[in-house]
PDB file of C-alpha atoms in Angstrom:
ATOM      1  CA  MET A   1      14.311  -9.405   5.901  1.00 42.00           C
ATOM      2  CA  SER A   2      14.928 -12.827   4.347  1.00 45.00           C
ATOM      3  CA  LEU A   3      13.532 -14.974   7.136  1.00 48.00           C
ATOM      4  CA  ARG A   4      10.216 -13.061   6.985  1.00 48.00           C
ATOM      5  CA  LEU A   5       9.713 -14.000   3.515  1.00 49.00           C
ATOM      6  CA  GLY A   6       9.874 -17.683   4.226  1.00 47.00           C
ATOM      7  CA  ALA A   7       6.025 -17.594   4.872  1.00 51.00           C
ATOM      8  CA  PHE A   8       5.195 -16.777   1.314  1.00 50.00           C
ATOM      9  CA  ASN A   9       5.843 -20.414   0.542  1.00 49.00           C
ATOM     10  CA  ILE A  10       8.751 -20.006  -2.019  1.00 44.00           C
ATOM     11  CA  PRO A  11      11.641 -22.261  -1.387  1.00 50.00           C
ATOM     12  CA  HIS A  12      14.448 -20.290  -2.320  1.00 56.00           C
ATOM     13  CA  LEU A  13      15.059 -16.488  -2.026  1.00 61.00           C
ATOM     14  CA  SER A  14      15.224 -15.012  -5.635  1.00 69.00           C
ATOM     15  CA  SER A  15      15.580 -11.265  -6.140  1.00 72.00           C
ATOM     16  CA  HIS A  16      12.146 -11.455  -7.344  1.00 76.00           C
ATOM     17  CA  THR A  17      10.667 -12.578  -4.092  1.00 79.00           C
ATOM     18  CA  ILE A  18      12.654  -9.488  -2.300  1.00 82.00           C
ATOM     19  CA  ARG A  19      11.462  -7.362  -4.807  1.00 83.00           C
ATOM     20  CA  ALA A  20       7.956  -8.428  -4.367  1.00 86.00           C
ATOM     21  CA  ALA A  21       8.226  -8.032  -0.720  1.00 89.00           C
ATOM     22  CA  GLY A  22       9.587  -4.426  -0.985  1.00 90.00           C
ATOM     23  CA  VAL A  23       6.620  -3.500  -3.104  1.00 92.00           C
ATOM     24  CA  TYR A  24       4.333  -4.923  -0.471  1.00 93.00           C
ATOM     25  CA  VAL A  25       6.126  -3.224   2.049  1.00 94.00           C
ATOM     26  CA  SER A  26       5.826  -0.021   0.365  1.00 95.00           C
ATOM     27  CA  GLY A  27       2.047  -0.356   0.007  1.00 94.00           C
ATOM     28  CA  ILE A  28       1.621  -1.043   3.309  1.00 95.00           C
ATOM     29  CA  LEU A  29       3.500   2.209   4.510  1.00 95.00           C
ATOM     30  CA  TYR A  30       1.724   4.540   2.117  1.00 95.00           C
ATOM     31  CA  SER A  31      -1.515   2.837   3.419  1.00 95.00           C
ATOM     32  CA  SER A  32      -0.810   3.631   6.853  1.00 95.00           C
ATOM     33  CA  ALA A  33       0.333   7.179   5.878  1.00 95.00           C
ATOM     34  CA  PHE A  34      -3.065   7.698   4.406  1.00 95.00           C
ATOM     35  CA  TYR A  35      -5.085   6.161   7.370  1.00 95.00           C
ATOM     36  CA  TYR A  36      -2.633   7.982   9.762  1.00 94.00           C
ATOM     37  CA  MET A  37      -3.832  11.375   8.279  1.00 94.00           C
ATOM     38  CA  LEU A  38      -7.461   9.965   8.028  1.00 94.00           C
ATOM     39  CA  ASP A  39      -7.391   9.525  11.956  1.00 93.00           C
ATOM     40  CA  SER A  40      -6.157  12.929  12.510  1.00 93.00           C
ATOM     41  CA  ALA A  41      -8.900  14.223  10.322  1.00 93.00           C
ATOM     42  CA  LEU A  42     -11.480  12.031  12.045  1.00 93.00           C
ATOM     43  CA  TRP A  43     -10.330  13.305  15.396  1.00 92.00           C
ATOM     44  CA  SER A  44     -10.465  16.606  14.500  1.00 91.00           C
ATOM     45  CA  ALA A  45     -14.106  16.280  13.410  1.00 91.00           C
ATOM     46  CA  HIS A  46     -15.309  14.067  16.371  1.00 90.00           C
ATOM     47  CA  LYS A  47     -13.169  14.446  19.562  1.00 87.00           C
ATOM     48  CA  ASN A  48     -11.374  17.850  18.890  1.00 85.00           C
ATOM     49  CA  PRO A  49     -11.623  20.159  22.014  1.00 85.00           C
ATOM     50  CA  SER A  50     -10.421  23.433  20.057  1.00 84.00           C
ATOM     51  CA  ASN A  51     -11.388  25.347  17.116  1.00 86.00           C
ATOM     52  CA  VAL A  52      -8.515  24.361  14.976  1.00 86.00           C
ATOM     53  CA  HIS A  53      -9.716  21.830  12.372  1.00 87.00           C
ATOM     54  CA  VAL A  54      -8.180  19.657   9.753  1.00 89.00           C
ATOM     55  CA  GLY A  55      -9.166  21.054   6.382  1.00 88.00           C
ATOM     56  CA  PHE A  56      -8.090  20.971   2.845  1.00 91.00           C
ATOM     57  CA  VAL A  57      -4.851  22.600   3.737  1.00 91.00           C
ATOM     58  CA  ASP A  58      -3.744  19.864   5.885  1.00 92.00           C
ATOM     59  CA  TRP A  59      -4.382  17.411   3.235  1.00 93.00           C
ATOM     60  CA  LEU A  60      -2.232  19.221   0.833  1.00 94.00           C
ATOM     61  CA  PRO A  61       1.198  17.591   2.030  1.00 94.00           C
ATOM     62  CA  LEU A  62      -0.070  14.180   1.414  1.00 95.00           C
ATOM     63  CA  ILE A  63      -1.436  15.060  -2.049  1.00 95.00           C
ATOM     64  CA  LEU A  64       1.619  16.725  -3.168  1.00 95.00           C
ATOM     65  CA  CYS A  65       3.693  13.406  -1.649  1.00 95.00           C
ATOM     66  CA  SER A  66       1.364  11.149  -3.545  1.00 94.00           C
ATOM     67  CA  LEU A  67       2.014  13.189  -6.847  1.00 95.00           C
ATOM     68  CA  GLY A  68       5.587  13.070  -6.531  1.00 95.00           C
ATOM     69  CA  MET A  69       5.529   9.550  -5.774  1.00 93.00           C
ATOM     70  CA  ALA A  70       3.497   8.876  -8.893  1.00 93.00           C
ATOM     71  CA  ILE A  71       5.791  10.999 -10.917  1.00 93.00           C
ATOM     72  CA  ILE A  72       9.104   9.247  -9.762  1.00 91.00           C
ATOM     73  CA  ASN A  73       7.418   5.880 -10.569  1.00 88.00           C
ATOM     74  CA  LEU A  74       6.027   6.909 -13.928  1.00 86.00           C
ATOM     75  CA  VAL A  75       9.742   7.315 -14.942  1.00 83.00           C
ATOM     76  CA  GLU A  76      11.310   4.426 -16.746  1.00 75.00           C
ATOM     77  CA  LYS A  77      14.199   3.126 -14.901  1.00 73.00           C
ATOM     78  CA  SER A  78      16.055   2.004 -17.879  1.00 70.00           C
ATOM     79  CA  ARG A  79      16.230   5.511 -19.383  1.00 70.00           C
ATOM     80  CA  LEU A  80      18.209   6.824 -16.454  1.00 72.00           C
ATOM     81  CA  ASN A  81      21.441   4.942 -17.098  1.00 67.00           C
ATOM     82  CA  GLY A  82      22.967   6.986 -19.783  1.00 56.00           C
ATOM     83  CA  ASN A  83      26.079   4.645 -20.298  1.00 53.00           C
ATOM     84  CA  ASN A  84      24.070   1.696 -20.897  1.00 52.00           C
ATOM     85  CA  ALA A  85      24.718  -0.844 -23.640  1.00 50.00           C
ATOM     86  CA  PHE A  86      21.810   0.521 -25.990  1.00 51.00           C
ATOM     87  CA  GLY A  87      21.828   4.238 -24.476  1.00 46.00           C
ATOM     88  CA  ASN A  88      24.293   6.027 -26.724  1.00 50.00           C
ATOM     89  CA  GLU A  89      23.308   4.133 -29.943  1.00 51.00           C
ATOM     90  CA  TYR A  90      20.003   6.057 -30.537  1.00 53.00           C
ATOM     91  CA  GLY A  91      20.270   9.433 -28.941  1.00 51.00           C
ATOM     92  CA  GLY A  92      20.050   8.037 -25.531  1.00 51.00           C
ATOM     93  CA  ASN A  93      21.683  11.194 -24.225  1.00 60.00           C
ATOM     94  CA  ASN A  94      18.577  13.420 -24.628  1.00 65.00           C
ATOM     95  CA  ASP A  95      16.296  10.915 -23.266  1.00 69.00           C
ATOM     96  CA  THR A  96      18.436  10.363 -20.235  1.00 79.00           C
ATOM     97  CA  TRP A  97      18.314  14.230 -19.849  1.00 83.00           C
ATOM     98  CA  GLN A  98      14.503  14.386 -20.057  1.00 84.00           C
ATOM     99  CA  ALA A  99      14.065  11.232 -17.631  1.00 85.00           C
ATOM    100  CA  LYS A 100      16.374  13.249 -15.247  1.00 87.00           C
ATOM    101  CA  VAL A 101      14.435  16.315 -15.222  1.00 90.00           C
ATOM    102  CA  VAL A 102      11.319  14.510 -14.737  1.00 90.00           C
ATOM    103  CA  LEU A 103      12.781  12.458 -12.025  1.00 91.00           C
ATOM    104  CA  PHE A 104      13.701  15.789 -10.250  1.00 93.00           C
ATOM    105  CA  LEU A 105      10.444  17.177 -10.645  1.00 94.00           C
ATOM    106  CA  GLY A 106       8.922  14.138  -9.113  1.00 93.00           C
ATOM    107  CA  PHE A 107      11.494  14.395  -5.939  1.00 93.00           C
ATOM    108  CA  ALA A 108      10.654  18.079  -5.689  1.00 95.00           C
ATOM    109  CA  PHE A 109       7.212  17.215  -5.131  1.00 95.00           C
ATOM    110  CA  LEU A 110       8.132  14.633  -2.590  1.00 94.00           C
ATOM    111  CA  SER A 111      10.268  16.989  -0.474  1.00 94.00           C
ATOM    112  CA  GLY A 112       8.123  19.668  -1.212  1.00 95.00           C
ATOM    113  CA  GLY A 113       4.990  17.624   0.380  1.00 95.00           C
ATOM    114  CA  VAL A 114       7.330  16.824   3.560  1.00 95.00           C
ATOM    115  CA  ALA A 115       8.503  20.654   3.673  1.00 95.00           C
ATOM    116  CA  ASP A 116       4.686  21.851   3.391  1.00 94.00           C
ATOM    117  CA  SER A 117       3.661  19.473   6.460  1.00 95.00           C
ATOM    118  CA  VAL A 118       6.557  20.899   8.616  1.00 95.00           C
ATOM    119  CA  VAL A 119       5.383  24.472   7.591  1.00 95.00           C
ATOM    120  CA  ILE A 120       1.792  23.514   8.301  1.00 94.00           C
ATOM    121  CA  LEU A 121       2.857  22.185  11.646  1.00 94.00           C
ATOM    122  CA  VAL A 122       4.854  25.456  12.353  1.00 94.00           C
ATOM    123  CA  LEU A 123       2.392  28.245  11.222  1.00 93.00           C
ATOM    124  CA  LYS A 124      -0.961  26.539  12.180  1.00 91.00           C
ATOM    125  CA  TYR A 125       0.005  24.767  15.498  1.00 91.00           C
ATOM    126  CA  ILE A 126       3.100  25.826  17.058  1.00 91.00           C
ATOM    127  CA  ILE A 127       3.032  29.471  16.449  1.00 91.00           C
ATOM    128  CA  PRO A 128      -0.490  30.094  18.030  1.00 90.00           C
ATOM    129  CA  LYS A 129       0.882  27.877  20.883  1.00 88.00           C
ATOM    130  CA  TYR A 130      -1.561  24.908  21.089  1.00 88.00           C
ATOM    131  CA  GLY A 131      -1.119  22.128  23.513  1.00 85.00           C
ATOM    132  CA  LEU A 132      -0.448  18.537  22.917  1.00 84.00           C
ATOM    133  CA  PRO A 133      -3.778  17.105  21.918  1.00 87.00           C
ATOM    134  CA  VAL A 134      -4.353  19.714  19.410  1.00 89.00           C
ATOM    135  CA  LEU A 135      -0.597  19.797  18.405  1.00 91.00           C
ATOM    136  CA  ALA A 136      -0.901  16.087  17.812  1.00 91.00           C
ATOM    137  CA  MET A 137      -2.831  16.902  14.333  1.00 91.00           C
ATOM    138  CA  GLY A 138       0.191  18.882  12.868  1.00 92.00           C
ATOM    139  CA  ILE A 139       2.738  16.010  14.084  1.00 93.00           C
ATOM    140  CA  GLN A 140       0.581  13.228  12.554  1.00 94.00           C
ATOM    141  CA  ASN A 141       0.524  15.231   9.411  1.00 94.00           C
ATOM    142  CA  VAL A 142       4.417  15.550   9.356  1.00 95.00           C
ATOM    143  CA  ILE A 143       4.514  11.656  10.081  1.00 95.00           C
ATOM    144  CA  SER A 144       2.335  10.735   7.322  1.00 95.00           C
ATOM    145  CA  SER A 145       4.211  12.696   4.723  1.00 95.00           C
ATOM    146  CA  CYS A 146       7.560  11.078   6.091  1.00 95.00           C
ATOM    147  CA  LEU A 147       6.019   7.516   5.573  1.00 95.00           C
ATOM    148  CA  VAL A 148       4.755   8.340   2.009  1.00 95.00           C
ATOM    149  CA  MET A 149       8.538   9.478   1.354  1.00 94.00           C
ATOM    150  CA  THR A 150       9.767   6.214   2.931  1.00 94.00           C
ATOM    151  CA  SER A 151       7.177   4.016   0.854  1.00 95.00           C
ATOM    152  CA  CYS A 152       8.500   5.776  -2.381  1.00 93.00           C
ATOM    153  CA  LEU A 153      12.063   5.009  -1.386  1.00 91.00           C
ATOM    154  CA  ILE A 154      11.370   1.374  -0.592  1.00 92.00           C
ATOM    155  CA  LEU A 155       9.820   0.855  -3.751  1.00 91.00           C
ATOM    156  CA  TRP A 156      12.413   2.637  -5.757  1.00 88.00           C
ATOM    157  CA  VAL A 157      15.091   0.448  -4.067  1.00 86.00           C
ATOM    158  CA  ALA A 158      13.061  -2.700  -4.634  1.00 85.00           C
ATOM    159  CA  GLN A 159      12.611  -1.982  -8.001  1.00 81.00           C
ATOM    160  CA  ASN A 160      16.157  -1.116  -8.842  1.00 77.00           C
ATOM    161  CA  MET A 161      17.449  -4.454  -7.011  1.00 72.00           C
ATOM    162  CA  GLN A 162      15.756  -6.466  -9.617  1.00 55.00           C
ATOM    163  CA  ASP A 163      17.297  -4.572 -12.552  1.00 54.00           C
ATOM    164  CA  ASP A 164      20.673  -5.099 -11.240  1.00 53.00           C
ATOM    165  CA  TYR A 165      20.367  -8.775 -10.595  1.00 53.00           C
ATOM    166  CA  SER A 166      18.983  -9.506 -14.034  1.00 52.00           C
ATOM    167  CA  TYR A 167      22.043  -7.567 -15.528  1.00 50.00           C
ATOM    168  CA  SER A 168      24.585  -9.577 -13.647  1.00 49.00           C
ATOM    169  CA  LEU A 169      22.630 -12.761 -14.658  1.00 49.00           C
ATOM    170  CA  GLN A 170      23.211 -11.798 -18.357  1.00 46.00           C
ATOM    171  CA  LEU A 171      26.692 -11.346 -17.839  1.00 42.00           C
TER     172      LEU A 171
ATOM    173  CA  MET B   1      -7.481 -35.958   2.781  1.00 71.00           C
ATOM    174  CA  LEU B   2     -10.676 -34.015   1.904  1.00 77.00           C
ATOM    175  CA  THR B   3     -12.244 -34.480  -1.201  1.00 83.00           C
ATOM    176  CA  GLN B   4     -12.712 -31.437  -3.634  1.00 83.00           C
ATOM    177  CA  VAL B   5     -16.498 -30.944  -2.549  1.00 87.00           C
ATOM    178  CA  GLN B   6     -15.730 -31.296   1.384  1.00 88.00           C
ATOM    179  CA  LYS B   7     -13.068 -28.504   0.623  1.00 87.00           C
ATOM    180  CA  ILE B   8     -15.318 -26.262  -1.290  1.00 88.00           C
ATOM    181  CA  PHE B   9     -17.965 -26.934   1.409  1.00 90.00           C
ATOM    182  CA  LEU B  10     -15.534 -26.242   4.317  1.00 90.00           C
ATOM    183  CA  LEU B  11     -14.210 -23.118   2.991  1.00 91.00           C
ATOM    184  CA  SER B  12     -17.660 -21.585   2.200  1.00 91.00           C
ATOM    185  CA  SER B  13     -18.672 -22.265   5.579  1.00 92.00           C
ATOM    186  CA  VAL B  14     -15.658 -20.541   7.087  1.00 92.00           C
ATOM    187  CA  LEU B  15     -16.593 -17.657   4.431  1.00 92.00           C
ATOM    188  CA  SER B  16     -19.822 -17.370   6.058  1.00 92.00           C
ATOM    189  CA  LEU B  17     -18.686 -17.417   9.594  1.00 92.00           C
ATOM    190  CA  GLY B  18     -16.740 -14.273   8.522  1.00 91.00           C
ATOM    191  CA  PHE B  19     -19.498 -12.647   7.005  1.00 90.00           C
ATOM    192  CA  VAL B  20     -21.588 -13.416  10.110  1.00 92.00           C
ATOM    193  CA  LEU B  21     -19.002 -11.877  12.379  1.00 91.00           C
ATOM    194  CA  ILE B  22     -18.731  -8.786  10.399  1.00 90.00           C
ATOM    195  CA  ILE B  23     -22.628  -8.321  10.169  1.00 90.00           C
ATOM    196  CA  LEU B  24     -22.904  -8.879  14.038  1.00 90.00           C
ATOM    197  CA  SER B  25     -20.266  -6.369  14.610  1.00 89.00           C
ATOM    198  CA  SER B  26     -22.445  -4.017  12.660  1.00 89.00           C
ATOM    199  CA  ALA B  27     -25.744  -5.114  13.962  1.00 89.00           C
ATOM    200  CA  LEU B  28     -25.163  -5.476  17.356  1.00 89.00           C
ATOM    201  CA  TYR B  29     -24.308  -1.873  17.933  1.00 88.00           C
ATOM    202  CA  HIS B  30     -26.649  -0.316  15.365  1.00 85.00           C
ATOM    203  CA  ASN B  31     -23.658   1.031  13.407  1.00 85.00           C
ATOM    204  CA  TRP B  32     -23.096   0.020   9.956  1.00 87.00           C
ATOM    205  CA  LEU B  33     -19.474   1.463   9.450  1.00 87.00           C
ATOM    206  CA  PRO B  34     -17.830  -1.801  10.156  1.00 88.00           C
ATOM    207  CA  LEU B  35     -19.395  -3.134   6.826  1.00 88.00           C
ATOM    208  CA  THR B  36     -16.443  -0.999   4.939  1.00 87.00           C
ATOM    209  CA  VAL B  37     -14.222  -3.566   6.187  1.00 87.00           C
ATOM    210  CA  VAL B  38     -15.874  -6.331   3.987  1.00 85.00           C
ATOM    211  CA  LEU B  39     -15.540  -4.207   1.050  1.00 87.00           C
ATOM    212  CA  MET B  40     -11.888  -3.658   1.416  1.00 88.00           C
ATOM    213  CA  PHE B  41     -11.177  -7.417   2.065  1.00 88.00           C
ATOM    214  CA  LEU B  42     -13.334  -8.537  -0.805  1.00 86.00           C
ATOM    215  CA  LEU B  43     -11.469  -5.940  -3.171  1.00 88.00           C
ATOM    216  CA  ALA B  44      -8.263  -7.056  -1.717  1.00 87.00           C
ATOM    217  CA  PRO B  45      -7.340 -10.234  -3.957  1.00 85.00           C
ATOM    218  CA  ILE B  46      -8.525  -8.562  -7.104  1.00 87.00           C
ATOM    219  CA  PRO B  47      -5.407  -6.498  -8.150  1.00 86.00           C
ATOM    220  CA  ASN B  48      -3.227  -9.419  -7.659  1.00 82.00           C
ATOM    221  CA  SER B  49      -5.196 -11.627  -9.748  1.00 80.00           C
ATOM    222  CA  LEU B  50      -5.902  -9.118 -12.617  1.00 82.00           C
ATOM    223  CA  CYS B  51      -2.138  -8.140 -12.866  1.00 79.00           C
ATOM    224  CA  GLY B  52      -1.007 -11.673 -12.825  1.00 68.00           C
ATOM    225  CA  ASN B  53       1.412 -13.279 -10.535  1.00 56.00           C
ATOM    226  CA  THR B  54       4.035 -14.234 -13.085  1.00 56.00           C
ATOM    227  CA  GLN B  55       6.886 -15.318 -10.483  1.00 52.00           C
ATOM    228  CA  SER B  56       8.619 -18.121 -12.661  1.00 50.00           C
ATOM    229  CA  GLU B  57       7.881 -16.824 -16.282  1.00 53.00           C
ATOM    230  CA  ASP B  58       9.414 -13.473 -16.093  1.00 49.00           C
ATOM    231  CA  PHE B  59      12.315 -14.505 -14.147  1.00 52.00           C
ATOM    232  CA  MET B  60      14.730 -14.208 -16.862  1.00 51.00           C
ATOM    233  CA  SER B  61      13.294 -11.730 -19.111  1.00 53.00           C
ATOM    234  CA  GLU B  62      14.593  -8.280 -19.413  1.00 50.00           C
ATOM    235  CA  ALA B  63      11.716  -5.989 -18.705  1.00 56.00           C
ATOM    236  CA  PRO B  64      10.639  -5.927 -14.919  1.00 59.00           C
ATOM    237  CA  ASP B  65       7.116  -6.790 -14.480  1.00 71.00           C
ATOM    238  CA  LEU B  66       5.626  -3.361 -13.563  1.00 77.00           C
ATOM    239  CA  LEU B  67       2.262  -4.364 -13.985  1.00 81.00           C
ATOM    240  CA  ALA B  68       2.484  -7.238 -11.364  1.00 83.00           C
ATOM    241  CA  ASP B  69       4.229  -4.637  -9.236  1.00 85.00           C
ATOM    242  CA  PHE B  70       1.196  -2.181  -9.394  1.00 88.00           C
ATOM    243  CA  GLY B  71      -0.955  -5.082  -8.486  1.00 89.00           C
ATOM    244  CA  ARG B  72       0.913  -5.832  -5.378  1.00 89.00           C
ATOM    245  CA  PHE B  73       1.096  -2.524  -4.332  1.00 91.00           C
ATOM    246  CA  LEU B  74      -2.832  -2.349  -4.523  1.00 92.00           C
ATOM    247  CA  THR B  75      -3.238  -5.136  -2.796  1.00 91.00           C
ATOM    248  CA  SER B  76      -1.142  -4.410   0.116  1.00 93.00           C
ATOM    249  CA  PHE B  77      -2.853  -1.028   0.041  1.00 94.00           C
ATOM    250  CA  LEU B  78      -6.341  -2.586   0.207  1.00 93.00           C
ATOM    251  CA  LEU B  79      -5.176  -5.123   2.966  1.00 92.00           C
ATOM    252  CA  THR B  80      -3.727  -2.586   5.260  1.00 93.00           C
ATOM    253  CA  SER B  81      -6.941  -0.485   4.607  1.00 93.00           C
ATOM    254  CA  GLY B  82      -8.965  -3.300   5.909  1.00 92.00           C
ATOM    255  CA  VAL B  83      -7.060  -3.413   9.210  1.00 92.00           C
ATOM    256  CA  ALA B  84      -6.393   0.381   9.507  1.00 93.00           C
ATOM    257  CA  LEU B  85     -10.017   1.291   8.794  1.00 92.00           C
ATOM    258  CA  PRO B  86     -11.565  -0.405  12.054  1.00 92.00           C
ATOM    259  CA  VAL B  87      -8.763   0.658  14.088  1.00 93.00           C
ATOM    260  CA  THR B  88      -9.199   4.426  12.988  1.00 93.00           C
ATOM    261  CA  PHE B  89     -12.810   4.308  13.702  1.00 93.00           C
ATOM    262  CA  ALA B  90     -12.499   2.929  16.912  1.00 93.00           C
ATOM    263  CA  HIS B  91      -9.637   5.098  17.719  1.00 91.00           C
ATOM    264  CA  ASN B  92     -12.089   7.946  17.242  1.00 90.00           C
ATOM    265  CA  GLY B  93     -15.015   6.708  18.963  1.00 88.00           C
ATOM    266  CA  LEU B  94     -16.951   6.116  15.726  1.00 90.00           C
ATOM    267  CA  ILE B  95     -17.400   2.355  16.561  1.00 90.00           C
ATOM    268  CA  LYS B  96     -17.040   0.278  19.826  1.00 90.00           C
ATOM    269  CA  ILE B  97     -13.727  -1.713  20.683  1.00 91.00           C
ATOM    270  CA  PRO B  98     -15.657  -5.134  20.574  1.00 91.00           C
ATOM    271  CA  ALA B  99     -17.118  -4.262  17.137  1.00 92.00           C
ATOM    272  CA  MET B 100     -13.538  -3.389  15.818  1.00 92.00           C
ATOM    273  CA  ILE B 101     -12.302  -6.708  17.197  1.00 92.00           C
ATOM    274  CA  MET B 102     -15.249  -8.529  15.450  1.00 92.00           C
ATOM    275  CA  SER B 103     -14.928  -6.851  12.175  1.00 91.00           C
ATOM    276  CA  LEU B 104     -11.173  -7.449  12.177  1.00 92.00           C
ATOM    277  CA  ALA B 105     -11.298 -11.129  12.690  1.00 92.00           C
ATOM    278  CA  GLY B 106     -14.375 -11.539  10.158  1.00 92.00           C
ATOM    279  CA  GLY B 107     -12.261  -9.789   7.733  1.00 91.00           C
ATOM    280  CA  ALA B 108      -9.265 -12.102   8.276  1.00 91.00           C
ATOM    281  CA  ILE B 109     -11.413 -14.945   7.944  1.00 92.00           C
ATOM    282  CA  VAL B 110     -13.253 -13.784   4.847  1.00 91.00           C
ATOM    283  CA  TYR B 111      -9.672 -12.928   3.167  1.00 90.00           C
ATOM    284  CA  GLY B 112      -8.110 -16.349   4.252  1.00 91.00           C
ATOM    285  CA  SER B 113     -10.774 -18.396   2.863  1.00 91.00           C
ATOM    286  CA  ILE B 114     -10.608 -16.288  -0.520  1.00 88.00           C
ATOM    287  CA  VAL B 115      -6.706 -16.748  -0.720  1.00 87.00           C
ATOM    288  CA  THR B 116      -7.283 -20.376   0.470  1.00 89.00           C
ATOM    289  CA  PHE B 117      -9.522 -21.261  -2.302  1.00 87.00           C
ATOM    290  CA  GLY B 118      -7.276 -19.428  -4.785  1.00 83.00           C
ATOM    291  CA  ALA B 119      -4.464 -21.651  -3.689  1.00 83.00           C
ATOM    292  CA  ILE B 120      -6.076 -24.782  -3.901  1.00 83.00           C
ATOM    293  CA  PHE B 121      -8.105 -24.405  -6.977  1.00 79.00           C
ATOM    294  CA  TYR B 122      -6.037 -22.333  -9.144  1.00 75.00           C
ATOM    295  CA  GLU B 123      -4.464 -24.087 -11.838  1.00 70.00           C
ATOM    296  CA  PRO B 124      -1.981 -21.906 -13.945  1.00 66.00           C
ATOM    297  CA  GLU B 125      -2.423 -22.063 -17.965  1.00 62.00           C
ATOM    298  CA  GLY B 126       0.340 -23.051 -20.108  1.00 54.00           C
ATOM    299  CA  TYR B 127       1.905 -25.831 -17.932  1.00 47.00           C
TER     300      TYR B 127
END
């Protein structure tokens, strides 16, 4: 990972660079998830030999995943550490609890989106026993929601890495 | 070394070469879908420049620079869109493969010249 970052013309690798690279990678993954889904929708509209088409229901997993990703990233990360230096001084406990509830909601949306895509794959494509070119629409759906989940994961890791580093820097 | 004016002239001619490639990719096949690529690559540098690239200033500060992160996310989203859109169109037969290659090359040239322009002529304030 560190070798690839040399192209950004920054001589030493601070955690800031790695964080920026993580955010870029997560954006690329999210975008490819969207265009993978768009690809399946366009295929369904233009080249589809069967009667099954990509409709609003097939877009629902991506929408749910994106919603979950938005919720997760709107939670302020510093509120999650209940045992922070400042956390307990002004009622940090209650704030932490609320942040955790919202975070749980976000992860529920995210994994719900992935589960939704699997449900659509099974109910819409596998149980009616469609062959591969049609089945691929369902598989693309699952892959794109998994890509959104990976993107969210990388974004989370990249943003938390910076926090750790600046914390240890202050010590 | 080139003077400033020569640099500007060179960059603008490269930029127009990119535009020519993209417009040719649309006009040769009477199919104007590849023009969306121009839009993506023209929009791509905007979020990063709006949200600020505060690499050195924010290094020691406590709060992580969330706005810059959002800008980076949008930039990479738009850049990947610029690449993925013609590939998706070509995969589904909406545009021809040569049109895809031409619009991709044109988009890369346009974005490259914009970024190079920014890298050469941008002078950060407060230094």
